[in-house]
Amino acid sequence: MSEARDEPVVDEASAVVASPSEPTRLTAVRLLASNPLTVTSAVVLLVVVLLALAAPWVAPYGINDVDVANALQLPSAAHWFGTDDLGRDVFSRVIVAARVSLQVAVVSVTFAFVLGVLVGVVSGYVGGLLDTVLMRLVDVMFAFPVLLLALAIVAILQPGMATTMLAIGIVYTPIFARVARASTLSVRHEPYVQVSRTMGTPAATILRTHVLPNISGPLIVQTSLSLAFAILSEAALSFLGLGIQPPAPSWGGMLFSAQGFLGQAWWMSVFPGAAIFVTVLAFNLLGDGLRDVLDPKQRTLIESRRAR
Amino acid sequence: MSAVLRVADLRVSIGRREIVQGLSFAVEPETTLGIVGESGSGKSMTVLAATGLLDAPGARVSGSSVLTTGSDGGRSLELVGARSSALRRVHGDKVGFVFQDPTTSLNPLLTLERQITESLEAHRSLTRRAAAGRALELLEAVGLPEPEQRLQAYPHQLSGGQRQRVMIAIALACDPVLLVADEPTTALDVTTQAQIIELVRTLQRERGTAVVWISHDLGVIGQVADDVLVLQQGAPVEHRGVVELMDEPRHPYTRELLAARPRLGMSGPPPVDAEGDVLLSVRDLDVRFTVASAAGRRTVHAVDGVSFDVRRGRTLGIVGESGSGKSTIANVLTGLVRPAGGSAELAGEDVLNRASNDLRRRIAMVFQDPFSSLDPRMRVGDSIAEPLRVHQLPSDRRPRGERVAELLELVDLPAAFAQRYPHELSGGQRQRVSIARALALEPELVVLDESTASLDVSIQARVLDLLRRLQAELSLTFVFIAHDLAIVQQMSHDVLVMQRGRTVEHAPAVEIFANPQQEYTRRLLAAIPPDRPRAALQDS
């Protein structure tokens, strides 16, 4: 049956085949666009990113405009998300914190991606002793609880934005290393890699032209999911006072200061919490959508489901 | 006698495409219907739809397919559109299935006993012990050596041919009235294929089972079938008794399939000077692999003291069953495997140790699987240009595109294919691309490792033609590795027969085929499906 599906009915001798000659990528994008959940999450993320980028101009108030007279105001036309215990505008702080959170997430995941993929691909392709040593290192890093490792790093260095990025980046490196290594191991034994080796192609070239493009699917999915978890980790670190330092706004830090006013000012905790929730959910849903499209097996399923 | 399976006007369509276009056939007890056609001709679809197994989402099936169980008409059941509970009662009980790939059709986590007794316990409500007894009988019936021990074995402990025997045992567990065999021998060696064909025929005679046998190879169909249905792109082309069909094929497509089947006595390669200079000289090649298993490390002697010479412009055919070490030789020559001992020289230069890039240029390799030997994310043109890029050629500043177009033309593909991706090509076209890539560096020696084994016979014949033409035009030297002596005979000037890593026989092709010296060679020769269908021999 699969045989019938793989093989287009083509006469060998008749040279020109009437088949759509668009590359795989385009159909992947089209499939992605056909999933309403994925599209919604992508739109939500776009809005979040745009808001975060435009925050300094969009924010109606300064993030540290203390106005004690107007402290703990309910949400209103003047203050959409209300004000906090110092009379600062919660809406302004939430969108500026979005910028901080996304920046931390993107930089730390980029760090983890570059380092992790490098380690994973080299380890998977070279194999042998190097593989064993690198993977045991990764295992050790995995064995630490995420927050504990981050705490240790922050404790050694000064708490702050750069340290938070570094801590989260280091914590997520082993995940990328594992994913990259596993995918590399399966691609390495593909005949097209063997053919390339028989030509005398240098290993670096094989990694660049054959291995990396063919493991991009799982890596893209992992990146999207890791962004979601990086935002959560940043919020957790800031909540504990080890991440972004007050008075700079961050979702986790805002939640921490809202703690004391849970009974009196629900808006102080609900809005930063909702911001975390919406952003993380959107990243997760996008990741799931990407996984369905980039995994060829899932993909045939989607295609056939749609054909019905 | 009434037919076991009677199919009338069966149609399957997916989307707007009709994949099976109005087929009608009937299978009587104790006879075999052969369904033959190229990949994509709808043979598997036909049988899956007719037996209610088709679960491709979006497929619509119409027409009728009536299964009659029990003697004298008995009970009849319409399988098209039947409820899944009714189908479950029939599958495994009245209809048995054997699929192509024995490596994936068995559950790797269950013992053979569990897999055989599964359907017995489901359909016959036998006790565990009674089912185990029956499983032993079945394993004996399918000719598995030491059946008592094998009951508790796992699939990975068996060879491909043995697994296919187990599949047959599972299919026959409940004494079905109908056995559906979908390309059951395609993934096997010719010798194993001959054994499986023999086994199914014997069991069929003993039990009176009706068989539907699907294959792309008319040679195999000639060995098993009483009636043959030829399919082309989902439409019936010819449906007659096997003897008439093979003696006087009416449709040109049938004639094409007949001409394409591998058999002995076809024209060999063009004659070449037997006293030319020696291009490749291999002496006492010795390759060992260390296999780590639960029982500790163990050394497998893959190639054991093999020596041969290949003269310029000639083809050496290396033939043997799987596991005989023939692919290992190819991997040694191309530098993928390091030998434990021995030497290999290409025109006097050492191939094995520190082979220079310049030497790599002169040896090219074409692999077996046309689906995975091209990078799915690279355009065909880029794949062909890859060796040129690696070796920074052409040096005369000509655009590489020109050279790629030239190579595509050489393998009879249009230049526009350079812009396509591998998944848009058929298997035969992909193998042509692989050949073009191998020729990009103008090698002197091309190693062809089962290069046509996974192609349909009709496409295989065209690729073999191409290879012979290229050899004549470019005066190439081939090392041609195959498990099928019939193909080797069409390609080779000299033949090396291998078994378990050792040389069994090494002689010019003419001598080997006219007068095989060794028992093993004779066995390989006997395994090739003969020219005439078996049914014709029985009549006379």
mmCIF file with all atom_site columns, N, CA and C in Angstrom, chain A residues 59-92:
data_model
loop_
_atom_site.group_PDB
_atom_site.id
_atom_site.type_symbol
_atom_site.label_atom_id
_atom_site.label_alt_id
_atom_site.label_comp_id
_atom_site.label_asym_id
_atom_site.label_entity_id
_atom_site.label_seq_id
_atom_site.pdbx_PDB_ins_code
_atom_site.Cartn_x
_atom_site.Cartn_y
_atom_site.Cartn_z
_atom_site.occupancy
_atom_site.B_iso_or_equiv
_atom_site.pdbx_formal_charge
_atom_site.auth_seq_id
_atom_site.auth_comp_id
_atom_site.auth_asym_id
_atom_site.auth_atom_id
_atom_site.pdbx_PDB_model_num
ATOM 1   N N  . ALA A 1 59 ? 3.157   51.753 25.818 1.00 0.00 ? 59 ALA A N  1
ATOM 2   C CA . ALA A 1 59 ? 2.816   51.814 27.237 1.00 0.00 ? 59 ALA A CA 1
ATOM 3   C C  . ALA A 1 59 ? 2.289   53.200 27.599 1.00 0.00 ? 59 ALA A C  1
ATOM 4   N N  . PRO A 1 60 ? 1.106   53.275 28.197 1.00 0.00 ? 60 PRO A N  1
ATOM 5   C CA . PRO A 1 60 ? 0.506   54.574 28.505 1.00 0.00 ? 60 PRO A CA 1
ATOM 6   C C  . PRO A 1 60 ? 1.230   55.302 29.632 1.00 0.00 ? 60 PRO A C  1
ATOM 7   N N  . TYR A 1 61 ? 1.879   54.567 30.511 1.00 0.00 ? 61 TYR A N  1
ATOM 8   C CA . TYR A 1 61 ? 2.575   55.206 31.635 1.00 0.00 ? 61 TYR A CA 1
ATOM 9   C C  . TYR A 1 61 ? 4.001   54.684 31.678 1.00 0.00 ? 61 TYR A C  1
ATOM 10  N N  . GLY A 1 62 ? 4.854   55.382 32.365 1.00 0.00 ? 62 GLY A N  1
ATOM 11  C CA . GLY A 1 62 ? 6.205   54.875 32.591 1.00 0.00 ? 62 GLY A CA 1
ATOM 12  C C  . GLY A 1 62 ? 6.142   53.709 33.559 1.00 0.00 ? 62 GLY A C  1
ATOM 13  N N  . ILE A 1 63 ? 7.077   52.776 33.444 1.00 0.00 ? 63 ILE A N  1
ATOM 14  C CA . ILE A 1 63 ? 6.987   51.568 34.258 1.00 0.00 ? 63 ILE A CA 1
ATOM 15  C C  . ILE A 1 63 ? 7.254   51.845 35.731 1.00 0.00 ? 63 ILE A C  1
ATOM 16  N N  . ASN A 1 64 ? 7.974   52.912 35.992 1.00 0.00 ? 64 ASN A N  1
ATOM 17  C CA . ASN A 1 64 ? 8.273   53.190 37.391 1.00 0.00 ? 64 ASN A CA 1
ATOM 18  C C  . ASN A 1 64 ? 7.716   54.539 37.833 1.00 0.00 ? 64 ASN A C  1
ATOM 19  N N  . ASP A 1 65 ? 6.602   54.954 37.211 1.00 0.00 ? 65 ASP A N  1
ATOM 20  C CA . ASP A 1 65 ? 5.932   56.181 37.634 1.00 0.00 ? 65 ASP A CA 1
ATOM 21  C C  . ASP A 1 65 ? 5.169   55.898 38.924 1.00 0.00 ? 65 ASP A C  1
ATOM 22  N N  . VAL A 1 66 ? 5.829   56.152 40.035 1.00 0.00 ? 66 VAL A N  1
ATOM 23  C CA . VAL A 1 66 ? 5.185   55.866 41.320 1.00 0.00 ? 66 VAL A CA 1
ATOM 24  C C  . VAL A 1 66 ? 4.149   56.954 41.596 1.00 0.00 ? 66 VAL A C  1
ATOM 25  N N  . ASP A 1 67 ? 2.944   56.508 41.982 1.00 0.00 ? 67 ASP A N  1
ATOM 26  C CA . ASP A 1 67 ? 1.856   57.443 42.252 1.00 0.00 ? 67 ASP A CA 1
ATOM 27  C C  . ASP A 1 67 ? 1.078   56.879 43.420 1.00 0.00 ? 67 ASP A C  1
ATOM 28  N N  . VAL A 1 68 ? 1.644   57.033 44.620 1.00 0.00 ? 68 VAL A N  1
ATOM 29  C CA . VAL A 1 68 ? 1.098   56.344 45.778 1.00 0.00 ? 68 VAL A CA 1
ATOM 30  C C  . VAL A 1 68 ? -0.362  56.726 46.041 1.00 0.00 ? 68 VAL A C  1
ATOM 31  N N  . ALA A 1 69 ? -0.746  57.899 45.674 1.00 0.00 ? 69 ALA A N  1
ATOM 32  C CA . ALA A 1 69 ? -2.127  58.337 45.895 1.00 0.00 ? 69 ALA A CA 1
ATOM 33  C C  . ALA A 1 69 ? -3.110  57.427 45.163 1.00 0.00 ? 69 ALA A C  1
ATOM 34  N N  . ASN A 1 70 ? -2.666  56.931 43.994 1.00 0.00 ? 70 ASN A N  1
ATOM 35  C CA . ASN A 1 70 ? -3.559  56.082 43.204 1.00 0.00 ? 70 ASN A CA 1
ATOM 36  C C  . ASN A 1 70 ? -3.205  54.606 43.332 1.00 0.00 ? 70 ASN A C  1
ATOM 37  N N  . ALA A 1 71 ? -2.641  54.179 44.451 1.00 0.00 ? 71 ALA A N  1
ATOM 38  C CA . ALA A 1 71 ? -2.233  52.787 44.615 1.00 0.00 ? 71 ALA A CA 1
ATOM 39  C C  . ALA A 1 71 ? -3.455  51.867 44.674 1.00 0.00 ? 71 ALA A C  1
ATOM 40  N N  . LEU A 1 72 ? -3.249  50.598 44.201 1.00 0.00 ? 72 LEU A N  1
ATOM 41  C CA . LEU A 1 72 ? -4.260  49.547 44.296 1.00 0.00 ? 72 LEU A CA 1
ATOM 42  C C  . LEU A 1 72 ? -5.607  49.953 43.703 1.00 0.00 ? 72 LEU A C  1
ATOM 43  N N  . GLN A 1 73 ? -5.562  50.628 42.537 1.00 0.00 ? 73 GLN A N  1
ATOM 44  C CA . GLN A 1 73 ? -6.794  50.992 41.834 1.00 0.00 ? 73 GLN A CA 1
ATOM 45  C C  . GLN A 1 73 ? -7.318  49.801 41.042 1.00 0.00 ? 73 GLN A C  1
ATOM 46  N N  . LEU A 1 74 ? -8.646  49.643 41.010 1.00 0.00 ? 74 LEU A N  1
ATOM 47  C CA . LEU A 1 74 ? -9.260  48.611 40.173 1.00 0.00 ? 74 LEU A CA 1
ATOM 48  C C  . LEU A 1 74 ? -9.000  48.939 38.700 1.00 0.00 ? 74 LEU A C  1
ATOM 49  N N  . PRO A 1 75 ? -9.052  47.924 37.844 1.00 0.00 ? 75 PRO A N  1
ATOM 50  C CA . PRO A 1 75 ? -8.933  48.219 36.408 1.00 0.00 ? 75 PRO A CA 1
ATOM 51  C C  . PRO A 1 75 ? -9.995  49.240 35.998 1.00 0.00 ? 75 PRO A C  1
ATOM 52  N N  . SER A 1 76 ? -9.568  50.208 35.172 1.00 0.00 ? 76 SER A N  1
ATOM 53  C CA . SER A 1 76 ? -10.485 51.274 34.770 1.00 0.00 ? 76 SER A CA 1
ATOM 54  C C  . SER A 1 76 ? -10.060 51.761 33.398 1.00 0.00 ? 76 SER A C  1
ATOM 55  N N  . ALA A 1 77 ? -10.735 52.795 32.898 1.00 0.00 ? 77 ALA A N  1
ATOM 56  C CA . ALA A 1 77 ? -10.388 53.327 31.581 1.00 0.00 ? 77 ALA A CA 1
ATOM 57  C C  . ALA A 1 77 ? -8.993  53.934 31.624 1.00 0.00 ? 77 ALA A C  1
ATOM 58  N N  . ALA A 1 78 ? -8.654  54.547 32.751 1.00 0.00 ? 78 ALA A N  1
ATOM 59  C CA . ALA A 1 78 ? -7.350  55.179 32.869 1.00 0.00 ? 78 ALA A CA 1
ATOM 60  C C  . ALA A 1 78 ? -6.258  54.128 33.041 1.00 0.00 ? 78 ALA A C  1
ATOM 61  N N  . HIS A 1 79 ? -6.511  53.128 33.883 1.00 0.00 ? 79 HIS A N  1
ATOM 62  C CA . HIS A 1 79 ? -5.547  52.040 34.119 1.00 0.00 ? 79 HIS A CA 1
ATOM 63  C C  . HIS A 1 79 ? -6.224  50.719 33.769 1.00 0.00 ? 79 HIS A C  1
ATOM 64  N N  . TRP A 1 80 ? -5.964  50.237 32.574 1.00 0.00 ? 80 TRP A N  1
ATOM 65  C CA . TRP A 1 80 ? -6.684  49.055 32.067 1.00 0.00 ? 80 TRP A CA 1
ATOM 66  C C  . TRP A 1 80 ? -6.550  47.843 32.984 1.00 0.00 ? 80 TRP A C  1
ATOM 67  N N  . PHE A 1 81 ? -5.323  47.628 33.474 1.00 0.00 ? 81 PHE A N  1
ATOM 68  C CA . PHE A 1 81 ? -5.097  46.471 34.341 1.00 0.00 ? 81 PHE A CA 1
ATOM 69  C C  . PHE A 1 81 ? -4.996  46.889 35.802 1.00 0.00 ? 81 PHE A C  1
ATOM 70  N N  . GLY A 1 82 ? -5.441  48.132 36.121 1.00 0.00 ? 82 GLY A N  1
ATOM 71  C CA . GLY A 1 82 ? -5.365  48.603 37.497 1.00 0.00 ? 82 GLY A CA 1
ATOM 72  C C  . GLY A 1 82 ? -3.967  49.109 37.839 1.00 0.00 ? 82 GLY A C  1
ATOM 73  N N  . THR A 1 83 ? -3.735  49.422 39.107 1.00 0.00 ? 83 THR A N  1
ATOM 74  C CA . THR A 1 83 ? -2.416  49.864 39.556 1.00 0.00 ? 83 THR A CA 1
ATOM 75  C C  . THR A 1 83 ? -1.952  48.990 40.705 1.00 0.00 ? 83 THR A C  1
ATOM 76  N N  . ASP A 1 84 ? -0.650  48.988 40.951 1.00 0.00 ? 84 ASP A N  1
ATOM 77  C CA . ASP A 1 84 ? -0.118  48.125 42.013 1.00 0.00 ? 84 ASP A CA 1
ATOM 78  C C  . ASP A 1 84 ? 0.033   48.899 43.319 1.00 0.00 ? 84 ASP A C  1
ATOM 79  N N  . ASP A 1 85 ? 0.723   48.292 44.269 1.00 0.00 ? 85 ASP A N  1
ATOM 80  C CA . ASP A 1 85 ? 0.796   48.884 45.607 1.00 0.00 ? 85 ASP A CA 1
ATOM 81  C C  . ASP A 1 85 ? 1.503   50.233 45.616 1.00 0.00 ? 85 ASP A C  1
ATOM 82  N N  . LEU A 1 86 ? 2.300   50.524 44.585 1.00 0.00 ? 86 LEU A N  1
ATOM 83  C CA . LEU A 1 86 ? 2.982   51.816 44.532 1.00 0.00 ? 86 LEU A CA 1
ATOM 84  C C  . LEU A 1 86 ? 2.291   52.751 43.542 1.00 0.00 ? 86 LEU A C  1
ATOM 85  N N  . GLY A 1 87 ? 1.147   52.325 43.028 1.00 0.00 ? 87 GLY A N  1
ATOM 86  C CA . GLY A 1 87 ? 0.400   53.170 42.100 1.00 0.00 ? 87 GLY A CA 1
ATOM 87  C C  . GLY A 1 87 ? 0.929   53.101 40.674 1.00 0.00 ? 87 GLY A C  1
ATOM 88  N N  . ARG A 1 88 ? 1.791   52.086 40.392 1.00 0.00 ? 88 ARG A N  1
ATOM 89  C CA . ARG A 1 88 ? 2.295   51.959 39.032 1.00 0.00 ? 88 ARG A CA 1
ATOM 90  C C  . ARG A 1 88 ? 1.250   51.261 38.155 1.00 0.00 ? 88 ARG A C  1
ATOM 91  N N  . ASP A 1 89 ? 1.243   51.605 36.853 1.00 0.00 ? 89 ASP A N  1
ATOM 92  C CA . ASP A 1 89 ? 0.254   51.055 35.932 1.00 0.00 ? 89 ASP A CA 1
ATOM 93  C C  . ASP A 1 89 ? 0.606   49.604 35.580 1.00 0.00 ? 89 ASP A C  1
ATOM 94  N N  . VAL A 1 90 ? -0.254  48.662 35.916 1.00 0.00 ? 90 VAL A N  1
ATOM 95  C CA . VAL A 1 90 ? 0.061   47.242 35.706 1.00 0.00 ? 90 VAL A CA 1
ATOM 96  C C  . VAL A 1 90 ? 0.161   46.923 34.212 1.00 0.00 ? 90 VAL A C  1
ATOM 97  N N  . PHE A 1 91 ? -0.733  47.514 33.386 1.00 0.00 ? 91 PHE A N  1
ATOM 98  C CA . PHE A 1 91 ? -0.705  47.223 31.948 1.00 0.00 ? 91 PHE A CA 1
ATOM 99  C C  . PHE A 1 91 ? 0.663   47.583 31.357 1.00 0.00 ? 91 PHE A C  1
ATOM 100 N N  . SER A 1 92 ? 1.145   48.779 31.689 1.00 0.00 ? 92 SER A N  1
ATOM 101 C CA . SER A 1 92 ? 2.442   49.194 31.146 1.00 0.00 ? 92 SER A CA 1
ATOM 102 C C  . SER A 1 92 ? 3.535   48.228 31.575 1.00 0.00 ? 92 SER A C  1
#
